[in-house]
Structure formats: C-alpha cells, structure tokens
Coordinates of C-alpha atoms in Angstrom, one line a residue:
M1 CA -17.4 26.6 20.5
Q2 CA -20.1 26.7 17.9
V3 CA -18.0 29.1 15.8
R4 CA -15.1 26.7 15.8
R5 CA -17.3 23.9 14.7
G6 CA -18.6 26.0 11.8
V7 CA -15.0 27.0 10.8
M8 CA -13.9 23.4 10.8
G9 CA -16.8 22.5 8.7
L10 CA -15.9 25.3 6.2
V11 CA -12.3 24.1 6.1
G12 CA -13.5 20.6 5.3
A13 CA -15.9 21.9 2.6
L14 CA -13.1 24.0 1.1
A15 CA -10.9 20.9 1.1
G16 CA -13.6 18.9 -0.7
W17 CA -14.2 21.6 -3.3
C18 CA -10.4 22.0 -4.0
L19 CA -10.0 18.2 -4.5
Y20 CA -13.0 18.2 -6.8
A21 CA -11.5 21.1 -8.8
L22 CA -8.2 19.3 -9.0
G23 CA -10.0 16.3 -10.4
E24 CA -11.6 18.5 -13.1
V25 CA -8.1 19.9 -13.9
W26 CA -6.8 16.4 -14.4
A27 CA -9.8 15.3 -16.4
G28 CA -9.8 18.3 -18.7
G29 CA -6.0 18.6 -19.1
L30 CA -6.2 22.3 -18.0
L31 CA -2.7 22.3 -16.7
P32 CA 0.6 20.7 -17.6
E33 CA 0.8 17.2 -16.0
R34 CA 3.6 18.1 -13.6
A35 CA 1.9 21.3 -12.4
A36 CA -1.3 19.4 -11.8
L37 CA 0.6 16.8 -9.9
G38 CA 2.2 19.5 -7.7
L39 CA -1.1 21.1 -6.9
S40 CA -2.7 17.8 -6.1
V41 CA 0.0 16.7 -3.7
F42 CA 0.1 20.1 -2.0
G43 CA -3.7 20.1 -1.7
A44 CA -3.8 16.7 -0.2
V45 CA -1.0 17.3 2.2
F46 CA -2.1 20.8 3.2
F47 CA -5.8 20.1 3.8
G48 CA -5.1 16.7 5.4
G49 CA -2.5 18.2 7.8
W50 CA -4.6 21.2 8.5
L51 CA -7.6 19.1 9.5
A52 CA -5.4 16.8 11.5
M53 CA -3.8 19.5 13.5
A54 CA -6.7 22.0 13.9
G55 CA -8.1 20.1 16.8
P56 CA -5.2 20.5 19.3
L57 CA -3.8 23.7 17.8
R58 CA -5.3 27.1 16.7
L59 CA -6.5 27.1 13.1
M60 CA -3.8 29.6 12.1
R61 CA -0.9 27.7 13.6
A62 CA -2.2 24.4 12.2
G63 CA -2.6 26.0 8.8
V64 CA 1.0 27.4 8.8
G65 CA 2.4 24.0 9.7
A66 CA 0.3 22.2 7.1
A67 CA 1.4 24.7 4.4
A68 CA 5.0 24.3 5.3
L69 CA 4.8 20.5 5.2
G70 CA 2.9 20.7 1.9
V71 CA 5.6 22.8 0.3
V72 CA 8.3 20.4 1.4
V73 CA 6.5 17.2 0.3
T74 CA 5.4 18.8 -3.0
G75 CA 9.0 19.8 -3.7
L76 CA 10.3 16.3 -3.1
V77 CA 7.5 14.7 -5.1
L78 CA 8.1 17.0 -8.1
A79 CA 11.8 16.3 -8.0
A80 CA 11.2 12.6 -7.9
S81 CA 8.7 12.9 -10.7
L82 CA 11.5 14.0 -13.0
R83 CA 12.6 10.4 -13.1
F84 CA 9.7 9.8 -15.5
D85 CA 8.8 11.3 -18.8
A86 CA 5.2 11.4 -17.6
A87 CA 4.7 13.0 -14.2
T88 CA 2.1 10.4 -13.3
G89 CA 4.6 7.7 -13.5
I90 CA 5.5 8.3 -9.9
L91 CA 1.9 7.4 -8.9
E92 CA 2.4 4.0 -10.4
M93 CA 5.3 3.2 -8.1
P94 CA 3.9 1.9 -4.7
D95 CA 7.2 2.6 -2.9
M96 CA 7.1 6.3 -3.9
V97 CA 3.4 6.6 -2.9
L98 CA 4.3 5.1 0.5
A99 CA 7.1 7.6 1.0
M100 CA 4.7 10.4 0.2
V101 CA 2.2 9.1 2.8
I102 CA 4.9 8.8 5.5
L103 CA 6.2 12.4 4.9
A104 CA 2.6 13.7 4.9
T105 CA 1.7 12.1 8.3
L106 CA 4.6 11.4 10.6
P107 CA 5.7 15.0 11.0
L108 CA 2.3 16.1 12.2
P109 CA 2.7 15.0 15.9
F110 CA 6.1 16.7 16.0
W111 CA 4.7 20.0 14.8
I112 CA 1.8 19.8 17.3
T113 CA 4.2 19.0 20.1
G114 CA 6.5 21.8 19.2
A115 CA 3.6 24.2 19.1
H116 CA 2.4 23.1 22.5
V117 CA 5.8 23.5 23.9
G118 CA 6.1 27.0 22.4
Q119 CA 2.8 28.0 24.0
A120 CA 4.1 26.7 27.3
H121 CA 7.2 28.9 27.0
G122 CA 5.5 32.1 26.0
G123 CA 5.5 31.4 22.3
R124 CA 9.2 30.5 22.0
A125 CA 9.9 27.3 20.2
Q126 CA 12.1 24.9 22.2
W127 CA 14.2 22.7 19.9
G128 CA 16.0 19.9 21.6
W129 CA 15.8 16.7 23.5
A130 CA 15.0 18.2 26.8
Q131 CA 11.8 17.4 28.8
W132 CA 10.0 20.3 27.1
G133 CA 11.5 19.9 23.6
W134 CA 9.8 19.1 20.4
A135 CA 10.5 15.4 21.1
H136 CA 8.6 15.4 24.4
Y137 CA 7.4 11.8 24.2
P138 CA 4.2 12.0 26.3
T139 CA 2.9 14.7 24.0
L140 CA 4.1 13.0 20.9
F141 CA 2.5 9.7 22.0
A142 CA -0.9 11.3 22.9
E143 CA -1.1 13.4 19.7
S144 CA -0.1 10.6 17.4
W145 CA -2.9 8.3 18.7
G146 CA -5.2 11.3 19.0
I147 CA -5.0 12.0 15.3
V148 CA -5.9 8.3 14.6
V149 CA -8.9 8.4 16.9
R150 CA -10.2 11.8 15.7
F151 CA -9.9 10.8 12.0
G152 CA -11.6 7.4 12.8
A153 CA -14.5 9.1 14.6
A154 CA -14.9 11.7 11.8
A155 CA -14.9 9.0 9.2
V156 CA -17.7 7.1 11.0
F157 CA -19.7 10.3 11.3
T158 CA -19.2 11.1 7.6
A159 CA -20.4 7.6 6.7
C160 CA -23.5 8.2 8.9
V161 CA -24.2 11.5 7.2
W162 CA -24.1 9.8 3.8
A163 CA -26.3 7.0 5.1
V164 CA -28.9 9.6 6.2
V165 CA -28.7 11.4 2.9
W166 CA -29.2 8.3 0.8
L167 CA -32.0 7.1 3.0
S168 CA -33.7 10.5 2.8
D169 CA -33.4 10.5 -0.9
A170 CA -34.8 7.0 -1.2
L171 CA -37.8 7.9 1.1
L172 CA -38.7 11.1 -0.8
A173 CA -38.3 9.2 -4.1
L174 CA -41.2 7.0 -2.9
V175 CA -43.5 10.1 -3.2
G176 CA -42.0 11.4 -6.4
I177 CA -39.7 14.0 -4.9
A178 CA -36.1 13.8 -6.3
V179 CA -34.7 17.1 -5.0
I180 CA -31.9 15.4 -3.0
G181 CA -30.8 13.3 -5.9
D182 CA -30.8 16.2 -8.2
F183 CA -28.8 18.3 -5.7
L184 CA -26.2 15.5 -5.3
A185 CA -25.9 15.3 -9.1
V186 CA -24.4 18.8 -9.2
G187 CA -20.7 18.4 -9.8
A188 CA -18.9 19.5 -6.6
V189 CA -21.7 18.8 -4.1
P190 CA -20.7 15.3 -3.0
A191 CA -17.1 16.3 -2.4
V192 CA -18.1 19.5 -0.5
L193 CA -20.7 17.6 1.6
T194 CA -18.2 14.9 2.5
G195 CA -15.5 17.5 3.4
A196 CA -18.0 19.6 5.5
A197 CA -19.2 16.6 7.4
F198 CA -15.7 15.4 8.0
G199 CA -14.5 18.9 9.2
L200 CA -17.6 19.4 11.4
A201 CA -17.0 16.0 13.0
L202 CA -13.4 16.8 13.7
G203 CA -14.5 20.1 15.4
V204 CA -16.9 18.3 17.7
V205 CA -14.4 15.5 18.5
S206 CA -11.7 18.0 19.4
E207 CA -14.1 19.7 21.8
L208 CA -14.7 16.4 23.5
S209 CA -11.1 15.4 23.8
D210 CA -11.6 14.4 27.5
Y211 CA -14.2 11.9 26.4
V212 CA -13.0 10.8 22.9
S213 CA -9.4 9.9 23.7
P214 CA -7.1 7.2 22.4
Y215 CA -6.8 5.5 25.8
L216 CA -9.7 3.2 25.3
L217 CA -8.1 1.9 22.1
L218 CA -4.7 1.6 23.8
R219 CA -6.2 -0.4 26.6
L220 CA -7.9 -2.8 24.2
L221 CA -4.7 -3.2 22.2
R222 CA -2.8 -4.2 25.4
L223 CA -5.2 -7.2 25.7
L224 CA -3.6 -8.6 22.5
L225 CA -0.2 -8.8 24.0
P226 CA -0.6 -12.4 25.4
V227 CA -2.0 -13.6 22.0
V228 CA 0.8 -12.1 19.9
L229 CA 3.5 -13.2 22.3
A230 CA 2.1 -16.8 22.3
V231 CA 1.9 -16.8 18.4
M232 CA 5.5 -15.5 18.3
A233 CA 6.7 -18.2 20.7
V234 CA 4.9 -21.0 18.7
F235 CA 6.5 -19.7 15.5
L236 CA 10.0 -19.7 17.1
V237 CA 9.6 -23.3 18.4
A238 CA 8.2 -24.5 15.1
L239 CA 11.0 -22.8 13.2
S240 CA 13.7 -24.3 15.4
L241 CA 12.2 -27.8 14.9
G242 CA 11.4 -27.5 11.2
G243 CA 14.4 -25.5 10.0
M244 CA 14.6 -22.4 7.8
G245 CA 13.5 -24.0 4.6
R246 CA 9.9 -22.7 5.0
L247 CA 11.2 -19.1 4.7
L248 CA 12.4 -19.4 1.2
G249 CA 9.2 -18.1 -0.4
G250 CA 10.4 -14.6 -1.2
L251 CA 8.6 -11.3 -0.6
S252 CA 5.4 -12.9 0.6
V253 CA 7.2 -14.5 3.5
A254 CA 9.1 -11.2 4.2
G255 CA 5.8 -9.4 4.1
T256 CA 4.3 -11.6 6.7
L257 CA 7.3 -11.3 8.9
L258 CA 7.3 -7.5 8.6
A259 CA 3.6 -7.3 9.4
M260 CA 4.2 -9.3 12.5
A261 CA 7.1 -7.1 13.5
L262 CA 4.9 -4.0 13.0
V263 CA 2.1 -5.5 15.1
A264 CA 4.7 -6.3 17.9
V265 CA 6.1 -2.7 17.8
A266 CA 2.6 -1.2 18.0
L267 CA 1.6 -3.4 21.0
V268 CA 4.9 -2.7 22.9
S269 CA 4.4 1.0 22.3
A270 CA 0.8 0.8 23.5
A271 CA 2.0 -1.0 26.6
V272 CA 4.8 1.5 27.3
D273 CA 2.4 4.4 26.8
G274 CA 3.6 8.0 27.0
R275 CA 4.8 7.9 30.6
D276 CA 5.4 5.4 33.4
G277 CA 2.3 6.5 35.3
T278 CA -0.1 5.4 32.5
A279 CA 2.0 2.5 31.2
A280 CA 1.0 -1.2 31.6
Q281 CA 1.7 -2.7 35.0
G282 CA 2.2 -6.1 36.4
T283 CA 1.9 -9.1 34.1
L284 CA 1.1 -7.1 31.0
A285 CA 4.3 -5.0 31.5
R286 CA 6.3 -8.2 31.8
L287 CA 4.7 -9.7 28.7
A288 CA 5.5 -6.4 26.8
R289 CA 9.1 -6.6 27.9
V290 CA 9.4 -10.2 26.6
L291 CA 7.7 -9.2 23.3
A292 CA 10.2 -6.2 23.0
V293 CA 13.0 -8.8 23.2
L294 CA 11.4 -10.9 20.4
V295 CA 10.7 -8.0 17.9
V296 CA 14.2 -8.4 16.5
V297 CA 13.5 -12.0 15.3
P298 CA 10.9 -11.3 12.6
G299 CA 12.9 -8.3 11.5
A300 CA 16.1 -10.3 11.1
L301 CA 14.3 -13.1 9.4
A302 CA 12.7 -10.6 6.9
V303 CA 16.1 -9.2 6.1
W304 CA 17.4 -12.7 5.5
A305 CA 14.4 -13.7 3.3
I306 CA 14.7 -10.6 1.2
W307 CA 18.5 -11.1 0.8
L308 CA 17.9 -14.6 -0.5
R309 CA 15.2 -13.3 -2.9
V310 CA 17.5 -10.5 -4.2
G311 CA 20.4 -13.0 -4.6
D312 CA 18.1 -15.1 -6.9
A313 CA 16.2 -12.4 -8.8
G314 CA 18.1 -9.2 -8.3
W315 CA 16.9 -5.8 -7.2
S316 CA 13.6 -4.1 -8.2
P317 CA 11.9 -1.0 -6.7
A318 CA 9.6 -3.3 -4.7
R319 CA 12.5 -5.4 -3.3
L320 CA 14.4 -2.3 -2.4
A321 CA 11.3 -0.9 -0.6
A322 CA 10.9 -4.3 1.2
A323 CA 14.6 -4.2 2.1
A324 CA 14.2 -0.7 3.5
A325 CA 11.2 -1.8 5.5
A326 CA 13.1 -4.8 6.8
C327 CA 16.0 -2.6 7.9
V328 CA 13.5 -0.4 9.8
A329 CA 12.0 -3.5 11.5
L330 CA 15.4 -4.7 12.4
G331 CA 16.3 -1.3 13.8
Y332 CA 13.2 -1.3 16.0
G333 CA 14.1 -4.8 17.1
A334 CA 17.7 -4.0 17.9
L335 CA 16.8 -0.9 19.9
Y336 CA 13.9 -2.7 21.7
L337 CA 16.2 -5.6 22.6
A338 CA 18.9 -3.3 24.0
A339 CA 16.2 -1.4 26.0
A340 CA 14.6 -4.5 27.4
V341 CA 17.8 -6.3 28.6
A342 CA 19.6 -3.3 29.9
G343 CA 18.0 -3.3 33.3
G344 CA 15.6 -0.9 35.0
G345 CA 14.0 2.0 33.1
W346 CA 13.4 -0.1 30.0
M347 CA 10.2 1.7 29.1
A348 CA 11.9 5.1 29.0
R349 CA 14.5 3.6 26.6
V350 CA 11.8 2.2 24.4
R351 CA 10.2 5.7 24.2
R352 CA 13.5 7.2 23.1
A353 CA 13.9 4.5 20.6
N354 CA 10.5 5.2 19.1
V355 CA 11.4 8.9 18.6
A356 CA 14.7 8.0 17.0
M357 CA 13.1 5.5 14.7
A358 CA 10.3 7.9 13.7
L359 CA 12.9 10.5 12.7
G360 CA 14.9 7.8 10.9
V361 CA 11.8 6.7 8.9
M362 CA 11.0 10.3 7.9
A363 CA 14.6 10.8 6.8
L364 CA 14.5 7.5 4.8
A365 CA 11.2 8.5 3.1
A366 CA 12.6 11.9 2.2
L367 CA 15.8 10.3 0.8
W368 CA 13.6 7.9 -1.2
L369 CA 12.3 10.8 -3.2
T370 CA 15.8 12.2 -3.9
P371 CA 18.6 11.0 -6.2
V372 CA 20.3 9.6 -3.1
L373 CA 17.9 6.6 -3.1
N374 CA 16.7 6.3 -6.7
A375 CA 15.2 2.8 -6.5
E376 CA 14.5 2.7 -10.3
R377 CA 18.1 3.5 -11.1
V378 CA 19.5 0.9 -8.7
A379 CA 17.1 -1.8 -10.1
A380 CA 17.8 -0.9 -13.7
R381 CA 21.6 -0.9 -13.3
D382 CA 21.4 -4.2 -11.4
M383 CA 19.4 -5.8 -14.2
V384 CA 21.8 -4.8 -16.9
A385 CA 24.8 -5.8 -14.7
R386 CA 23.3 -9.2 -13.9
Y387 CA 22.5 -9.9 -17.6
A388 CA 26.0 -8.8 -18.7
A389 CA 27.6 -11.1 -16.1
G390 CA 25.4 -14.1 -17.2
R391 CA 23.4 -14.3 -14.0
I392 CA 20.1 -13.7 -15.8
P393 CA 19.3 -15.8 -18.9
L394 CA 17.7 -14.0 -21.8
A395 CA 14.4 -15.7 -21.1
R396 CA 14.1 -14.1 -17.7
L397 CA 15.2 -10.6 -18.7
D398 CA 12.2 -8.4 -17.7
L399 CA 12.3 -5.8 -20.4
E400 CA 8.7 -4.7 -19.7
A401 CA 9.8 -3.7 -16.1
L402 CA 12.3 -1.3 -17.6
D403 CA 9.5 0.5 -19.4
R404 CA 7.9 1.1 -16.0
W405 CA 11.0 2.4 -14.4
G406 CA 11.1 5.8 -16.1
R407 CA 14.2 7.4 -17.4
A408 CA 16.4 5.0 -15.5
G409 CA 14.7 2.1 -17.3
A410 CA 15.1 3.9 -20.6
A411 CA 18.9 4.3 -20.0
A412 CA 19.2 0.7 -19.1
R413 CA 17.4 -0.3 -22.3
A414 CA 19.8 1.9 -24.2
Q415 CA 22.7 0.0 -22.6
L416 CA 21.1 -3.3 -23.7
E417 CA 20.7 -2.1 -27.2
V418 CA 24.4 -1.3 -27.3
M419 CA 25.1 -4.9 -26.0
A420 CA 22.6 -6.3 -28.6
A421 CA 24.8 -5.0 -31.4
A422 CA 27.7 -7.3 -30.4
P423 CA 28.1 -10.7 -32.1
G424 CA 26.2 -13.6 -30.4
Q425 CA 23.4 -11.2 -29.0
E426 CA 20.9 -11.8 -31.8
G427 CA 18.4 -13.1 -29.3
L428 CA 18.6 -9.9 -27.2
A429 CA 18.3 -7.8 -30.3
A430 CA 15.1 -9.7 -31.3
R431 CA 13.6 -9.2 -27.8
L432 CA 14.4 -5.5 -27.9
A433 CA 13.0 -5.2 -31.4
V434 CA 9.6 -6.6 -30.3
G435 CA 9.4 -4.1 -27.5
A436 CA 10.4 -1.2 -29.7
A437 CA 7.6 -2.0 -32.3
G438 CA 5.1 -0.2 -30.0
G439 CA 1.4 0.5 -30.5
P440 CA -1.6 -1.4 -29.0
A441 CA -1.8 -3.8 -32.0
A442 CA 1.9 -4.7 -31.6
T443 CA 1.4 -5.2 -27.9
R444 CA -1.6 -7.5 -28.3
A445 CA 0.3 -9.4 -31.0
G446 CA 3.3 -9.7 -28.7
L447 CA 1.2 -11.0 -25.8
A448 CA -0.6 -13.5 -28.1
A449 CA 2.8 -14.8 -29.2
L450 CA 4.2 -14.9 -25.6
M451 CA 1.3 -16.3 -23.6
P452 CA 0.9 -20.1 -23.6
V453 CA -2.6 -21.4 -24.3
S454 CA -4.3 -24.5 -22.9
P455 CA -5.2 -26.6 -24.8
A456 CA -2.5 -26.1 -27.3
G457 CA -3.7 -24.6 -30.6
A458 CA -6.8 -22.8 -29.0
D459 CA -7.3 -19.3 -30.4
A460 CA -6.6 -16.7 -27.7
G461 CA -6.8 -13.8 -30.2
P462 CA -10.4 -12.7 -29.4
V463 CA -9.8 -12.8 -25.7
I464 CA -6.6 -10.7 -25.9
A465 CA -8.2 -8.3 -28.5
A466 CA -10.9 -7.4 -25.9
L467 CA -8.6 -6.6 -23.1
E468 CA -8.6 -3.1 -21.7
P469 CA -5.2 -1.3 -22.1
W470 CA -4.3 -1.5 -18.4
V471 CA -5.2 -5.2 -18.3
L472 CA -3.2 -5.8 -21.4
A473 CA -0.2 -4.1 -19.8
D474 CA -0.7 -6.1 -16.6
W475 CA -0.9 -9.5 -18.5
Q476 CA 2.1 -8.6 -20.6
A477 CA 4.2 -7.7 -17.6
A478 CA 3.1 -10.9 -15.8
C479 CA 3.9 -13.1 -18.8
A480 CA 7.3 -11.5 -19.1
R481 CA 8.3 -13.1 -15.8
R482 CA 9.7 -16.5 -16.2
L483 CA 9.6 -19.9 -14.4
E484 CA 12.8 -21.6 -13.5
D485 CA 12.9 -23.4 -16.8
G486 CA 12.5 -20.2 -18.8
A487 CA 8.8 -20.6 -19.6
P488 CA 6.5 -17.7 -19.2
A489 CA 4.9 -17.4 -15.8
C490 CA 1.4 -17.4 -17.2
V491 CA -1.1 -19.5 -19.1
L492 CA -4.5 -18.8 -20.7
V493 CA -7.0 -21.7 -20.3
L494 CA -9.9 -21.9 -22.8
A495 CA -12.6 -24.4 -21.8
D496 CA -16.3 -24.9 -21.4
F497 CA -16.6 -23.8 -17.7
W498 CA -20.3 -22.9 -18.2
P499 CA -22.0 -25.8 -20.0
D500 CA -25.3 -23.9 -20.1
T501 CA -23.9 -21.1 -22.2
P502 CA -22.5 -21.5 -25.8
G503 CA -18.8 -21.4 -26.4
D504 CA -15.7 -21.6 -24.2
E505 CA -14.8 -19.3 -21.2
A506 CA -11.3 -18.2 -20.4
V507 CA -9.2 -18.2 -17.2
A508 CA -5.8 -16.6 -17.1
L509 CA -3.4 -17.8 -14.4
F510 CA -0.2 -15.9 -13.4
L511 CA 2.6 -16.5 -11.0
T512 CA 3.2 -13.4 -9.0
P513 CA 6.8 -12.2 -8.0
E514 CA 6.0 -13.3 -4.5
G515 CA 5.2 -16.9 -5.7
W516 CA 1.4 -16.9 -5.5
L517 CA -0.9 -18.0 -8.2
R518 CA -3.5 -15.4 -9.2
S519 CA -6.3 -15.8 -11.7
E520 CA -8.6 -13.7 -13.9
A521 CA -11.7 -14.9 -15.8
R522 CA -13.2 -13.7 -19.1
V523 CA -16.6 -14.8 -20.5
I524 CA -18.6 -13.8 -23.6
G525 CA -21.3 -11.4 -22.6
P526 CA -24.8 -11.0 -24.0
E527 CA -23.6 -8.7 -26.8
G528 CA -20.9 -11.2 -27.9
V529 CA -18.0 -9.2 -26.2
W530 CA -15.5 -10.8 -23.9
Q531 CA -16.0 -9.4 -20.3
A532 CA -14.3 -9.8 -17.0
R533 CA -15.8 -12.0 -14.4
P534 CA -14.6 -12.9 -10.8
A535 CA -12.7 -16.1 -10.3
M536 CA -12.0 -17.7 -7.0
M537 CA -10.1 -20.7 -5.6
T538 CA -12.0 -23.3 -3.6
G539 CA -10.7 -26.3 -1.6
E540 CA -8.1 -26.5 1.1
G541 CA -4.8 -24.7 1.3
V542 CA -3.2 -22.2 -1.1
V543 CA -1.3 -22.6 -4.3
Q544 CA 2.1 -21.0 -4.1
G545 CA 5.8 -21.6 -4.6
P546 CA 6.8 -24.9 -6.3
Q547 CA 3.2 -26.1 -6.4
A548 CA 2.1 -23.0 -8.3
E549 CA 4.9 -23.4 -10.8
A550 CA 4.1 -27.1 -11.3
A551 CA 0.4 -26.2 -12.0
L552 CA 1.4 -23.7 -14.6
R553 CA 3.8 -26.2 -16.3
A554 CA 1.1 -28.8 -16.4
L555 CA -1.4 -26.5 -18.1
Q556 CA 1.2 -25.3 -20.6
S557 CA 2.1 -28.9 -21.6
G558 CA -1.3 -30.5 -21.6
P559 CA -5.0 -30.0 -21.8
P560 CA -6.9 -28.5 -18.9
G561 CA -8.5 -30.9 -16.5
L562 CA -12.1 -29.9 -15.8
L563 CA -14.1 -31.1 -12.8
P564 CA -17.9 -30.6 -12.6
V565 CA -19.2 -28.5 -9.8
V566 CA -22.3 -30.3 -8.4
Q567 CA -24.9 -28.0 -7.2
N568 CA -28.6 -27.2 -7.7
A569 CA -30.4 -23.9 -8.1
L570 CA -33.7 -22.7 -6.6
R571 CA -36.0 -21.7 -9.4
L572 CA -37.6 -18.3 -8.7
G573 CA -39.6 -17.5 -11.8
P574 CA -37.0 -16.3 -14.4
L575 CA -34.3 -16.2 -11.8
R576 CA -32.2 -18.9 -10.1
L577 CA -30.8 -18.8 -6.6
I578 CA -27.6 -20.8 -5.9
I579 CA -25.3 -21.2 -3.0
Q580 CA -21.9 -20.1 -4.1
P581 CA -19.4 -23.0 -3.7

C-alpha cells in the first residue's frame, strides 16, 4: 500500500518535470514548432490518463492505455495542425481545443471498464454490448464519476500542500531563513512538487475508494432535480405566453439553452445511476422522468437559435461548434424522450442512450480534427460564397477572421483577390490592400483609421500605439465586425474619467458576436505610459442586443455623456480607502 502511494507520487513528479521541460522547449525554441506541439499533447494526454486510470487499474495496464490514447490524440492533433502555417494556430481555436479535451477524457472510463471485464474473464477482453462488455454501464457510470471525485480530492490536497509550503516559507522568513523560497526558485521544483502531491493524493484516494466515492456527490445532485424542473417549467410557460422573440439574441441565447440542457442531462443521469438498485426512487424518480422528457426542449430551441444566427451572419468555426453541440443536446433530448415515454424500464433505456451518445460525441470530436469536419474550411468557403451572392455587404466582410482560419482562410482570401480584379470591386481591392500591407505599424494605422473615437476629432494614436500585440489584434478583429448599418462594432471614448489625475482616460467598447457589450480601460500610468485598468458596469440589467448597438451608435455620433460618481474616501495617512461602487 505504501509502495503504491510512493509510485503514484513518483508518476506525478515525473509528469510535473516533463511538463516543465516541455515549457522550456517551447520557450527556447529547441524543437520545431510542430514537434513541440506533438510532444506537449502526448505528454498531457499520457500523464493525465495514466494518473486518472492508475487508481482502479494496475499501473502498467493504466500506462499502456494512456500511451495508446496519447498516440491517437497526438496523431489527430498534428493532422489538424496542418490546417495552419504555424502549428500553434490550432491552440487559438477553442473548438479544436474542446475536441482535444473530449478525446483525452471520455475514452478513459471505457478503457477502465474493458480492463475490469478482461480481469473478470481471465484476462480476455470482452468487446460487445453484453452484460460484461466494455460498455457495461454500471462500471462505466461508477468509473466516470470516480475519476471526477478522485481528481477533485487530489486538487484540494495539492492546494493544501501549497498552502502549507507558502505558510512555512513566510514563517521561516520572519527569522531570516529563506531556504524554502530559495528551493522553490529552482526551475522545475514547483512543477515537480505539484505533480508529486497530486499523484500521492490520487494514490491515497484510490486506497480509500470505499470511503471516497462519487455517491455522496450524486445524492446531492439529485436534490437539484425539483429546482431545475421548476425553472424549466417556468421557462416553458413564459415562452408560450411571451413568444419566441426573446430567443433571437444569437449564440449567447444558444449557450444558455445548451448549458441548461447539459445540466438536465447530468441530473437525469445522476438520478438513473448505474443500476436500478441504486437509482432514485419515488418522487425523485418521477421528477427525473419528467425532466428527461423536457431535455429535448432546450436542445431544439438551441438548434433553432443557431440556425437563425447562421442565416443572418453565416458560418464561423464558433457557430459550427455551437451547432454541433446543439445537435448533441438534441440527440440526448430525443433519446431521453423516447426512453421516458416508452413505458416501463425507462431508466435502462436512458443508460443505453448515455453510452450511445458518449460514443457519438467521441466520434464527432475525432472527426472534428480530420478533413471530414474542417470547420475553418467550411466557414471560409461560406464567407466567400455569401459575399459573391451579395448576402454580405463589403462593410461586414470580416477579412481579419480569414487570417485566423489558417490555410483555408488564406485560400478564401486568394479567391477574394481574384474577385477584386473584376470591374466594380474597387472597394474590395482597397480592403484587401490594407490587410496585405502587414507589419505592426500598418496594423496600428489601420486600427486608428477604422476605430471610431468619441468625441470626434480626439487623438486615439497614443492609446493605440501603446497596445500590446495581442490586444491590438483583438481590437482590430472586434472593430472589423459591423453593426446593421455597416459601422464598426466598436468605439474608443476619451474623457476625463478621473478628475484628480491630469489628462483624459480611455474606455474601448466592443459589441461581441453574441450581442454583448464588453469594455476595456486604459489610463496614463506614473511613467506616462498608457496602461490597462479594469472597467466594470454598474446599475441594473445588462447591455446587449439592440440596446448595445444603440449605445455604440450614440457614442460614435456624439460626445460621451459623463456622470459623476459620488463617493467619499477614508483618509489613512498617504492612502485612501473607498467602497467600490
């Protein structure tokens, strides 16, 4: 028992050292970018899978499974990275990162289940849907939630270890002893210590599986069934009375619906449990059955909301990912509905639906990283086709997005350049020429020419000149989006927000693709350099949709309206204490 704990701690320490070494490889450029990406993905998947499966399985069997999974995921990621000239371009696409995470995690319970089944049959793997197959649902259910609980407990222990280390360092520093701080300053030590603590915790938690089990968490989750069902019922009643007009907000609405569908699926699964003997009984079981019937509603509404958004703005990788997630939610809803209304044995049908949907999600994630589902190619071709058909005006043509979509975006830009040579496409040629100028100076000049300033005539040059490269790219992409009248979806407000300090401060406002208004602030620091500062909204409600667009148009066409914030500060010598509004 003690030996296993030590081995798990060593595995965790090795994982920490390897991840630290990979960080050094990236920082020093010691390997080609694509090779470094492959090693990083393999290391993360291998060590994460090994630590996750080493509790219920022998270390060797868990390592073999983690290595096999790491090879598969790494191969798919490297193949998908060929869509970009720079291999790290794949890491800037949230949909691809999500596909990687799915492929690195969902197969783990299936491997554990197959290994358990093989041990039960003298080491022979049993592949099939039989009671003792790799899809044996009670084992899948227990191991899936077991991984969550083990990792959660290990994370808490690791945080406690670091709290003790920091407190010990602070205590010894009071008497002039800095040995702990000096030790932690050695390159790989923090990563190795974190990994060792995490692995040791997993070893201890695995030994106490009879005490540290997921069933407490599952029982608590079941208590949320009446609350979620009541919220869902109120939503449906309000929707039937108020109409569907409230669901025209785009991806933010779809995201809320998908999140509710995911919560409903998790609660139904927690109620159904792994077998009838441990499933919810009585009133909770009936509530879970009603909720299973209603899961299809947010899934279907999310599909509809995304369809409306795509019809208006076209495809993008984010909208394709949202559409895929909506189809998954609709799939769960349809299967749950069929299971709940088909008579007795509905819980067994829900369990089979969960296995089928898990396999489907894994297949979808794998296809997402192959040419079969190249989201960037689909989005780029759709943009060109919509512009050629006159469905996108030139003012709303998001050329900056093409630059983020890798080689598919470059091919689409080449198509647009061919179109720009035709008579009557002088405006398109001018837009393309601005983007082709390249270089940081040209990018800053392009943003300064593109970004509206309030009040009109104010000099935004110093603010834009001080922007970090990644902030500059973010602002440029945000301003490339357009309002309904073709105006940029951004504005930079220069005004005296801080009367006690000389000069104006700056607040940049942007309309996100989901219809929300976000803000960033810049102020002149002590050394005369523009610096980022947090900005927050106060008051009642949120600014989104038509209200957000109206706010941007008002600032673009007129001077900013400033209101004083009335508050007093408590004088504490050279300092002042204020209550944040």
